[in-house]
mmCIF file of C-alpha atoms in Angstrom:
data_model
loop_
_atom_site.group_PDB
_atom_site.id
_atom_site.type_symbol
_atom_site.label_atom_id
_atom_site.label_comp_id
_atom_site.label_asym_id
_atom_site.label_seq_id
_atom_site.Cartn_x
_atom_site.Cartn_y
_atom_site.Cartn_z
ATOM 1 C CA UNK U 18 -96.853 44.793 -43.037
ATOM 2 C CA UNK U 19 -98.133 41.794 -41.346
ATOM 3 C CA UNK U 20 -98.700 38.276 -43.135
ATOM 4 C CA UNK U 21 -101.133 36.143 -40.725
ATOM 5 C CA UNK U 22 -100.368 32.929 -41.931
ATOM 6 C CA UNK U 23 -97.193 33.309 -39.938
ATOM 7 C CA UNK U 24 -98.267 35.594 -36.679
ATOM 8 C CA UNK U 25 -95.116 38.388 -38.434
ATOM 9 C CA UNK U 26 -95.747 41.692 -38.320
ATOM 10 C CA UNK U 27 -93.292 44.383 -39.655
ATOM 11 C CA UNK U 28 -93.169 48.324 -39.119
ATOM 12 C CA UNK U 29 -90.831 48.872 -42.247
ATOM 13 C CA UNK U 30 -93.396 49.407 -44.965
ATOM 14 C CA UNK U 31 -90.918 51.974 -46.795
ATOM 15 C CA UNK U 32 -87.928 49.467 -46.411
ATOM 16 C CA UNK U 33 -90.096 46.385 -48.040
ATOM 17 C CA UNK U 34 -91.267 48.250 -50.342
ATOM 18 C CA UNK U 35 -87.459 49.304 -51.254
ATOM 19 C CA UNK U 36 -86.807 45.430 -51.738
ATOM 20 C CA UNK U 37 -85.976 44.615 -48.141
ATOM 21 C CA UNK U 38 -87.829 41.391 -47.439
ATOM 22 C CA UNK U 39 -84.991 39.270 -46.152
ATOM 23 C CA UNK U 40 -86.896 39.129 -42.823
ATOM 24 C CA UNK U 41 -90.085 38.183 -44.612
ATOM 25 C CA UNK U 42 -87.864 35.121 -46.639
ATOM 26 C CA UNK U 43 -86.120 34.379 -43.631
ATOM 27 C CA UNK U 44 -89.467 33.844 -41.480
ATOM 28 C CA UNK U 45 -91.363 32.076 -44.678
ATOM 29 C CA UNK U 46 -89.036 29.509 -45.049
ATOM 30 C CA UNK U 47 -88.599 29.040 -40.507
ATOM 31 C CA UNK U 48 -92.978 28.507 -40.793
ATOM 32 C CA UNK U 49 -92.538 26.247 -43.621
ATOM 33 C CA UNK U 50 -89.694 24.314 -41.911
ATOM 34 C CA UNK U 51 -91.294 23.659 -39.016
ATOM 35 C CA UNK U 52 -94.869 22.703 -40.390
ATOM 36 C CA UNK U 53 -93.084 20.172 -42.742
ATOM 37 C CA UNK U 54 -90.688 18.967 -38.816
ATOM 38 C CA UNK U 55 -94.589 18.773 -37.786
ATOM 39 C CA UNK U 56 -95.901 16.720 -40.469
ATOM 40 C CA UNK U 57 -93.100 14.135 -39.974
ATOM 41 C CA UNK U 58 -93.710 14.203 -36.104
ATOM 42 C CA UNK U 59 -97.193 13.356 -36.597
ATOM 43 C CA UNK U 60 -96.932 10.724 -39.737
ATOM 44 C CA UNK U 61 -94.452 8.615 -37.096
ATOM 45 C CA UNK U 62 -96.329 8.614 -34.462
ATOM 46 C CA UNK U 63 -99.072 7.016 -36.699
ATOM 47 C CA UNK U 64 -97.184 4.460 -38.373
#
């Protein structure tokens, strides 16, 4: 399984598909913390 978005690429296809996407969660929410750390970086170095 392997989402671009977020360079994460799994070899558990039988586990996922049995429900275990902790890992998955876990890395969503790191990518999404650190674009929105990013975002706030760049929006005070503007203003």
């Amino acid at each position: 399984m392997t989402d671009h978005r977020i360079k994460l690429t799994l070899h558990r296809l039988d586990q996922i598909m049995d429900g275990d996407l902790d890992e998955i969660i876990d890395s969503l929410i790191a990518a999404d913390q650190a674009a929105k750390l990013a975002k706030m970086n760049e929006e005070s170095t503007i203003g």
